mmCIF file with all atom_site columns, C-alpha atoms in Angstrom:
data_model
loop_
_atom_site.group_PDB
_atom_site.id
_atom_site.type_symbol
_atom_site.label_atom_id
_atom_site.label_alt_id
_atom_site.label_comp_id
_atom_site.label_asym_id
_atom_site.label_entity_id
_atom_site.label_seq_id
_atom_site.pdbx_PDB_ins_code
_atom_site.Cartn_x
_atom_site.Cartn_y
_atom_site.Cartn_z
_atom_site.occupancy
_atom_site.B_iso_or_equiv
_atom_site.pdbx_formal_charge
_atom_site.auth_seq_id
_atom_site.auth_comp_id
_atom_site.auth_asym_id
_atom_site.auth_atom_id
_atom_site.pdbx_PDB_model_num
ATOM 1   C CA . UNK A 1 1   ? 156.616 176.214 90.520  1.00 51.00 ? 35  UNK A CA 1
ATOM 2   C CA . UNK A 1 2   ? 158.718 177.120 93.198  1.00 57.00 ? 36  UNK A CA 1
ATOM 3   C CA . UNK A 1 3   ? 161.680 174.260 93.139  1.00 63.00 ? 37  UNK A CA 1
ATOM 4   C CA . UNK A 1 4   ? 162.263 172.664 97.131  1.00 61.00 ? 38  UNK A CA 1
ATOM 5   C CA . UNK A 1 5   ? 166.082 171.824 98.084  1.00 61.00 ? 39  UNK A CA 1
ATOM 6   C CA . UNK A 1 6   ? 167.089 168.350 99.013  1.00 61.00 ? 40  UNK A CA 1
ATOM 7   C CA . UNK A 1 7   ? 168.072 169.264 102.084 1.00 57.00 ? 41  UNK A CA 1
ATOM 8   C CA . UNK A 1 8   ? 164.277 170.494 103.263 1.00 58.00 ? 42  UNK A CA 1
ATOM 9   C CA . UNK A 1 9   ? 163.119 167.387 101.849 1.00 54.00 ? 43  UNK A CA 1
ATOM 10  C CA . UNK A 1 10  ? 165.420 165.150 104.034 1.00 54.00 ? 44  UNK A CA 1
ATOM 11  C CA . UNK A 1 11  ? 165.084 167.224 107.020 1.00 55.00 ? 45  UNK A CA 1
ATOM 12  C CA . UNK A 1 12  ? 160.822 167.214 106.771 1.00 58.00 ? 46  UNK A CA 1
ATOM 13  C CA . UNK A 1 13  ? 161.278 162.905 106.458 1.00 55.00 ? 47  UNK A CA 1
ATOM 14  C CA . UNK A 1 14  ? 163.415 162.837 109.118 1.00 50.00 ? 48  UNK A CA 1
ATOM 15  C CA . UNK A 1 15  ? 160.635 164.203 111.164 1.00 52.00 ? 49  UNK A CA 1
ATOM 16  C CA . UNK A 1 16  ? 158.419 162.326 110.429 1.00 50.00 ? 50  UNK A CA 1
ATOM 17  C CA . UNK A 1 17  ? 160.127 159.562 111.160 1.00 48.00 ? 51  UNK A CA 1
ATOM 18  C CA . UNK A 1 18  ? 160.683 160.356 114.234 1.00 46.00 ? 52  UNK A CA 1
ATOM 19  C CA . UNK A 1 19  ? 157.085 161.675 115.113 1.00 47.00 ? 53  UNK A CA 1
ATOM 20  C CA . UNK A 1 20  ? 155.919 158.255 113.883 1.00 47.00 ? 54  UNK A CA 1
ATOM 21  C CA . UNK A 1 21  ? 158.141 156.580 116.122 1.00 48.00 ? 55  UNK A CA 1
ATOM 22  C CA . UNK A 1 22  ? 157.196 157.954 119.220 1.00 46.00 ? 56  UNK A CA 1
ATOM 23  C CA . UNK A 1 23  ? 155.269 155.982 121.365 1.00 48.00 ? 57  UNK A CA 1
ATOM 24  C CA . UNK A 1 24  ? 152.017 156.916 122.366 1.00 48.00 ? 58  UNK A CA 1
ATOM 25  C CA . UNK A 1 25  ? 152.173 156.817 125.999 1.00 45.00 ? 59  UNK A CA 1
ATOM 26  C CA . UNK A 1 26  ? 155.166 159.699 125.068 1.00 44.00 ? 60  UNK A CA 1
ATOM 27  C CA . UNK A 1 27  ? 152.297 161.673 124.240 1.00 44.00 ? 61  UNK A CA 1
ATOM 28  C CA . UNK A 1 28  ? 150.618 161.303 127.605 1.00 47.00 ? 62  UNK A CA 1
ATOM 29  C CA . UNK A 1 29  ? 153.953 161.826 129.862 1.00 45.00 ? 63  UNK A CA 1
ATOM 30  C CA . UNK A 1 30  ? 153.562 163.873 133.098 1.00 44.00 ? 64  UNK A CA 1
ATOM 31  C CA . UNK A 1 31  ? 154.458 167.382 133.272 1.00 43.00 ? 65  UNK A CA 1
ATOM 32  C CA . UNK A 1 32  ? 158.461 168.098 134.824 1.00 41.00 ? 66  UNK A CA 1
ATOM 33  C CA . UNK A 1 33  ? 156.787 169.332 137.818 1.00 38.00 ? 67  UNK A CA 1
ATOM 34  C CA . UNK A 1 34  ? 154.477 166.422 138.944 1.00 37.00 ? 68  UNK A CA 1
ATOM 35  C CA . UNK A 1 35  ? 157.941 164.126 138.320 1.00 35.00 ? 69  UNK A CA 1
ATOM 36  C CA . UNK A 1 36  ? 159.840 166.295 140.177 1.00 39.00 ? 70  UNK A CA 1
ATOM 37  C CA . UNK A 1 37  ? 157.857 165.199 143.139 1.00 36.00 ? 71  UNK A CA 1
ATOM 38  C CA . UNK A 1 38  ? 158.141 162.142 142.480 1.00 39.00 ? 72  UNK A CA 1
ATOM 39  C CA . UNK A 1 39  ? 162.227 161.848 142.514 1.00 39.00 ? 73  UNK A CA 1
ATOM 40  C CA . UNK A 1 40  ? 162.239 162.761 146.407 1.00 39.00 ? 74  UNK A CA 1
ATOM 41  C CA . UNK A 1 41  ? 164.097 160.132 148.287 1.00 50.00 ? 75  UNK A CA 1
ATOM 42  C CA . UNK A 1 42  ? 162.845 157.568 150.560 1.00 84.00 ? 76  UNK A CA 1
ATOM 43  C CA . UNK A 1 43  ? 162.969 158.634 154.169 1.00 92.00 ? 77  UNK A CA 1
ATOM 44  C CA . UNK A 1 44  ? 162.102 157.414 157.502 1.00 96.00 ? 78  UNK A CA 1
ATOM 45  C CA . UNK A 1 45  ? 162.553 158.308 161.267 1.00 97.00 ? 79  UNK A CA 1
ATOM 46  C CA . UNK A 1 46  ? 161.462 157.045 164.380 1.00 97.00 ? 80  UNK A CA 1
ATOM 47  C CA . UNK A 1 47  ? 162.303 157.764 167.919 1.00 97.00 ? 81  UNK A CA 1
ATOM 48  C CA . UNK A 1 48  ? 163.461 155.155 171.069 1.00 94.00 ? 82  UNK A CA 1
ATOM 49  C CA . UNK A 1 49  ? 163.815 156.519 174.605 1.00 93.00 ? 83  UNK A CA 1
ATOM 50  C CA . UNK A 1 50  ? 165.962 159.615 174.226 1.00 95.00 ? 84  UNK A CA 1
ATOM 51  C CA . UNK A 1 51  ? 167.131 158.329 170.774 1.00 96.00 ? 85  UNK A CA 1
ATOM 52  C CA . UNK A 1 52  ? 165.721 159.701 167.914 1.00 98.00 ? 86  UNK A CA 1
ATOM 53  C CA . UNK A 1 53  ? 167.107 158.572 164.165 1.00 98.00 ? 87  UNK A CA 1
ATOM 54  C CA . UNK A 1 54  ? 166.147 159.020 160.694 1.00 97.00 ? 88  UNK A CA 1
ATOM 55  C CA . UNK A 1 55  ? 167.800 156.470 157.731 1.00 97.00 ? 89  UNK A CA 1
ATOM 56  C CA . UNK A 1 56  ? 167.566 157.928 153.948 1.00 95.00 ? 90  UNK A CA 1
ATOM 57  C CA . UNK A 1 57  ? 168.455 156.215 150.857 1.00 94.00 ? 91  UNK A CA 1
ATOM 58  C CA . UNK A 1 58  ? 169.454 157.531 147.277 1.00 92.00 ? 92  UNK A CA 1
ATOM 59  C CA . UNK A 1 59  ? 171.233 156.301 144.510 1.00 90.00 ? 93  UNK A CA 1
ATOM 60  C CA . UNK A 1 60  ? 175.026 157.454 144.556 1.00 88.00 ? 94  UNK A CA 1
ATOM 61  C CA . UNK A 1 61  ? 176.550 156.747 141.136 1.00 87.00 ? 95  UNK A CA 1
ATOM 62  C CA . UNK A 1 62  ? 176.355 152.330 140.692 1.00 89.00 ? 96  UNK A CA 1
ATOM 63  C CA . UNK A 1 63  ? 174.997 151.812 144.589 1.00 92.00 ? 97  UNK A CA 1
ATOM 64  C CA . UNK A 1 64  ? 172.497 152.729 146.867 1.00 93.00 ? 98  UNK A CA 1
ATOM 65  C CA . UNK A 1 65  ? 173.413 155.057 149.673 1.00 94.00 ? 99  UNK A CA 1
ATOM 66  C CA . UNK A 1 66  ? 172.003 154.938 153.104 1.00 96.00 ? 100 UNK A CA 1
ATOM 67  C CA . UNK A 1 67  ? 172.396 157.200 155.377 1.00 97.00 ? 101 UNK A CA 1
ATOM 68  C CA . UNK A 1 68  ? 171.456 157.685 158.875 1.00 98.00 ? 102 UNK A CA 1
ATOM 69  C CA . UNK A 1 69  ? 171.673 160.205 161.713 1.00 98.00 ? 103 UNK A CA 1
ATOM 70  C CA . UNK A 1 70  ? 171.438 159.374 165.194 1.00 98.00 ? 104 UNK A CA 1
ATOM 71  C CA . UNK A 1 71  ? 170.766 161.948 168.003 1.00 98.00 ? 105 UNK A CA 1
ATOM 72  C CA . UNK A 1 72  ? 171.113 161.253 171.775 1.00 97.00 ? 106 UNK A CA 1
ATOM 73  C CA . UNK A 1 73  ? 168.416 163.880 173.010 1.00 97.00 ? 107 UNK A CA 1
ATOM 74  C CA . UNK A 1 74  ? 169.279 162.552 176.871 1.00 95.00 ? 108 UNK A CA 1
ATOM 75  C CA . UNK A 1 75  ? 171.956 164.023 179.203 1.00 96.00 ? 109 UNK A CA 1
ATOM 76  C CA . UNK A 1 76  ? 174.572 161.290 179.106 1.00 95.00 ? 110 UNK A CA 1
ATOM 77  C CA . UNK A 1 77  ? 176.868 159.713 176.264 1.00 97.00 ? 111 UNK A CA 1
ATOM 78  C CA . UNK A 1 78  ? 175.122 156.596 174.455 1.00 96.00 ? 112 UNK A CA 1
ATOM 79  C CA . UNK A 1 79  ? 176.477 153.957 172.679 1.00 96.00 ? 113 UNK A CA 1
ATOM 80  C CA . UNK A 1 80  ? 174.255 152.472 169.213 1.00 96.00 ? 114 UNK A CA 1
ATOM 81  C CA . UNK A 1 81  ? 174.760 149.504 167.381 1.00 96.00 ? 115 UNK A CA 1
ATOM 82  C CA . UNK A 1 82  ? 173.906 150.402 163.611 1.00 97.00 ? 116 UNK A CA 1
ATOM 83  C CA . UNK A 1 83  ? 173.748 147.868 160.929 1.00 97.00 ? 117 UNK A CA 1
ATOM 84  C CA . UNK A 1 84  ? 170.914 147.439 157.835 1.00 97.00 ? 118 UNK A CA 1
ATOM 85  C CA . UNK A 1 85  ? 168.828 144.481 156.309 1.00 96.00 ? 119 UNK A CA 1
ATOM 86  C CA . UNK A 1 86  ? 168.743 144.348 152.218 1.00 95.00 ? 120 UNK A CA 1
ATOM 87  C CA . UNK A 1 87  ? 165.347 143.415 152.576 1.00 94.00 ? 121 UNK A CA 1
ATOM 88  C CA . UNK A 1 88  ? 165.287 142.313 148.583 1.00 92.00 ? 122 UNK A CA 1
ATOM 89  C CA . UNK A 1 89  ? 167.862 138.813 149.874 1.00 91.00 ? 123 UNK A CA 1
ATOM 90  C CA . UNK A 1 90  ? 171.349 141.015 149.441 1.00 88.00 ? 124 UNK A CA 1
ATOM 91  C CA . UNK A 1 91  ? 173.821 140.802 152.107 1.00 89.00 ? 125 UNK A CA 1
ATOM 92  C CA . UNK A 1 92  ? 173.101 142.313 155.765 1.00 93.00 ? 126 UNK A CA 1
ATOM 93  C CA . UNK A 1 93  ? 175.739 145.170 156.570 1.00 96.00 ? 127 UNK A CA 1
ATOM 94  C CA . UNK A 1 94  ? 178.357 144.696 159.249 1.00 95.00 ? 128 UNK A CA 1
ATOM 95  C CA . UNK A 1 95  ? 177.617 145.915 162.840 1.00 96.00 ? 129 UNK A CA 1
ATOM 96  C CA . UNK A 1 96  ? 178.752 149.087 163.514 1.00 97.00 ? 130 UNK A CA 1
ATOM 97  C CA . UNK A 1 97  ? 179.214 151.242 167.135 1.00 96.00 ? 131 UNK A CA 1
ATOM 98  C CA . UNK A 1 98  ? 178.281 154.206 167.126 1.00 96.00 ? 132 UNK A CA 1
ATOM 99  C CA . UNK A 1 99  ? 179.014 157.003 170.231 1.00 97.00 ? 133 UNK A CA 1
ATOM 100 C CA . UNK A 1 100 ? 177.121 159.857 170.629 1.00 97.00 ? 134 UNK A CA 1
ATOM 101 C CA . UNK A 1 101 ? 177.575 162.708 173.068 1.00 97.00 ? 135 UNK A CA 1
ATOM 102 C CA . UNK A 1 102 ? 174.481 164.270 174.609 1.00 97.00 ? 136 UNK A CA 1
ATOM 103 C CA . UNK A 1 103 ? 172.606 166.417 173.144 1.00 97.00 ? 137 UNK A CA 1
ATOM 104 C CA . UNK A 1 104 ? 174.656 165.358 169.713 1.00 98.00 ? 138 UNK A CA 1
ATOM 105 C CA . UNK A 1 105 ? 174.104 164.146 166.800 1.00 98.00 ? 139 UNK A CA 1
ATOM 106 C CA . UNK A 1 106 ? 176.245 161.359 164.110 1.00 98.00 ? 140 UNK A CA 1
ATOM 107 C CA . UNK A 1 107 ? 175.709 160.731 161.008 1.00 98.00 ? 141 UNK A CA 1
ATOM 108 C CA . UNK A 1 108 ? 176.898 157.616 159.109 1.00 97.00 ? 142 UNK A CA 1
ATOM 109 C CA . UNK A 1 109 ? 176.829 155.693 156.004 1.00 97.00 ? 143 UNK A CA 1
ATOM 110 C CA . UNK A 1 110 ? 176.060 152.202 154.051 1.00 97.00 ? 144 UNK A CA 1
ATOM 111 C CA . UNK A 1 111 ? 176.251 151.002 150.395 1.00 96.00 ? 145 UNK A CA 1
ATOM 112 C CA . UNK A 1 112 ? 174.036 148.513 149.288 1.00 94.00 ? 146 UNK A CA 1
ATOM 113 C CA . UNK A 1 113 ? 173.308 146.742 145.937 1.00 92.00 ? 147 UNK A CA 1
ATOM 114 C CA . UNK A 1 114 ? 171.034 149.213 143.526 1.00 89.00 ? 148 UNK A CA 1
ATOM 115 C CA . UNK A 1 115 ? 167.574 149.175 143.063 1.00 88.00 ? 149 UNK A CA 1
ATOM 116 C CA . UNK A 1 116 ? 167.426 147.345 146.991 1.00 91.00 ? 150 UNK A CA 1
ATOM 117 C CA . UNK A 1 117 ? 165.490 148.675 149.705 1.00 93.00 ? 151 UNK A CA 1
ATOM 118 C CA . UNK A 1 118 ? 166.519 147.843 153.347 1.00 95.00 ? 152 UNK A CA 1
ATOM 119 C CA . UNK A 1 119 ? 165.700 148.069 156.856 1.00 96.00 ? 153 UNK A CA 1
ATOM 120 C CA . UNK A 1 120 ? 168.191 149.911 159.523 1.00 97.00 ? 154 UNK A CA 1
ATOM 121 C CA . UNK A 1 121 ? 168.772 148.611 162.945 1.00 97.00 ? 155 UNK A CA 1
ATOM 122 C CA . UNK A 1 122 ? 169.602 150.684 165.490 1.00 97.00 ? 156 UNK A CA 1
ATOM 123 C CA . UNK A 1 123 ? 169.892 149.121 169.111 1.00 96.00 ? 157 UNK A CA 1
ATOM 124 C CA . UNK A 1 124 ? 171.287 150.764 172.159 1.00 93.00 ? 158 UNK A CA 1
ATOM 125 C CA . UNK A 1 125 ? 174.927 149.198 173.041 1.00 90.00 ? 159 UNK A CA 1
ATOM 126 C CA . UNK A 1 126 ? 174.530 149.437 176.951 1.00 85.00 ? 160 UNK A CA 1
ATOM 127 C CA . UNK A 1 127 ? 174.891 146.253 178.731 1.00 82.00 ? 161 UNK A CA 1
ATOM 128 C CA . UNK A 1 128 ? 171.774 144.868 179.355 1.00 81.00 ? 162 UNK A CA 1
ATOM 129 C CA . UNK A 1 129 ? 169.904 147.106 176.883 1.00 81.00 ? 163 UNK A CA 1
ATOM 130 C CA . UNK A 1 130 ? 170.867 145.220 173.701 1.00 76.00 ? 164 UNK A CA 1
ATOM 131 C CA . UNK A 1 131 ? 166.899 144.086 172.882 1.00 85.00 ? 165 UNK A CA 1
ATOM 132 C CA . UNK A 1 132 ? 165.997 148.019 172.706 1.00 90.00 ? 166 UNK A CA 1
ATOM 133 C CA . UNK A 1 133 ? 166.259 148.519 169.243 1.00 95.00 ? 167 UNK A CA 1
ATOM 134 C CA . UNK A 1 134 ? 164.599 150.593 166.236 1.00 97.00 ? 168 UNK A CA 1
ATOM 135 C CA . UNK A 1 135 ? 164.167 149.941 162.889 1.00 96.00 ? 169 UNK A CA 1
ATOM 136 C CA . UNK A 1 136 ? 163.438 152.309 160.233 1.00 96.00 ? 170 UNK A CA 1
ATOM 137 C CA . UNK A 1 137 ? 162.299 151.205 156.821 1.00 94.00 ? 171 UNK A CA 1
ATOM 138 C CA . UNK A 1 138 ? 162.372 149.967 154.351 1.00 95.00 ? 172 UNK A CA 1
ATOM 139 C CA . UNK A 1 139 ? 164.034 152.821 153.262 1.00 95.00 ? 173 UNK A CA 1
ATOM 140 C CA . UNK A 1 140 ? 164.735 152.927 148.942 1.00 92.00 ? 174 UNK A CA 1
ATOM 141 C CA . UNK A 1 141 ? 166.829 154.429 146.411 1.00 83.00 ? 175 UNK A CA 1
ATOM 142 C CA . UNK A 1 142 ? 165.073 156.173 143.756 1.00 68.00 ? 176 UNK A CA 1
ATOM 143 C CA . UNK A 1 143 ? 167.388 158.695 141.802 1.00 55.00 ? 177 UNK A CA 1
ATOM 144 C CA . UNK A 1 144 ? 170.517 159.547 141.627 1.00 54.00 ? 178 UNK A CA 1
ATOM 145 C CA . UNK A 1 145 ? 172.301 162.320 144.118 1.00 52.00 ? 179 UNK A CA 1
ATOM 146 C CA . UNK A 1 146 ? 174.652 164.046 146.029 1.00 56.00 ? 180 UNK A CA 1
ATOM 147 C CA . UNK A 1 147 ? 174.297 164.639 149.592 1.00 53.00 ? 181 UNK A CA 1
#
């Protein structure tokens, strides 16, 4: 009779061990492709006028990142207020003006909490124009990444 090492023997209950302790719904986990799909970041974009601007969010190390571009499609400067709504009760952002030359585009961004979703304002900062606004959203963060 052939004579089996200790170390086999440890190694075979260690494995064991660990296929009995996998969960079953670990058996039925999606391929890497389908969750690769799945990872994209929330996006959304919407147009006003000669405005047109898009607001993304992802997760950027402990907060959620939103960003936003705004592009002035018309043939003189504009002016944008940009601020954003934590639409799970979190603070609303600060007001921010943004300038953009025509035919330009700016890009800008927020920090929320993690794991919020929000809403981003943009209204047009020319006197008597302040009630044209657009809001994209909720946008969300759903993975972590680098932009």
């Amino acid at each position: 009779m052939e004579k089996i090492s200790r170390r086999a023997v440890l190694a075979g209950a260690a494995t064991a061990t660990i296929a009995l302790a996998l969960p079953v719904s670990t058996a039925r986990a999606k391929p890497a492709r389908e969750k690769e799909k799945s990872l994209a970041a929330t996006t959304d974009c919407g147009e006003l006028g000669s405005m047109q601007a898009c607001a993304t969010a992802r997760q950027v190390q402990d907060v959620s990142g939103i960003r936003y571009e705004i592009t002035n499609s018309g043939s003189e400067p504009a002016s944008y207020s940009v601020w954003y709504v934590d639409v799970n009760g979190g603070p609303e952002s600060g007001r921010r003006t943004i300038s953009v030359d025509a035919g330009e585009t700016a890009v800008g961004y927020f920090y929320g909490d993690l794991g919020h979703c929000f809403t981003l304002h943009v209204c047009s900062a020319a006197e008597g124009e302040e009630d044209q606004c657009l809001i994209l959203g909720p946008v969300c963060a759903e993975y972590p990444s680098e932009w």
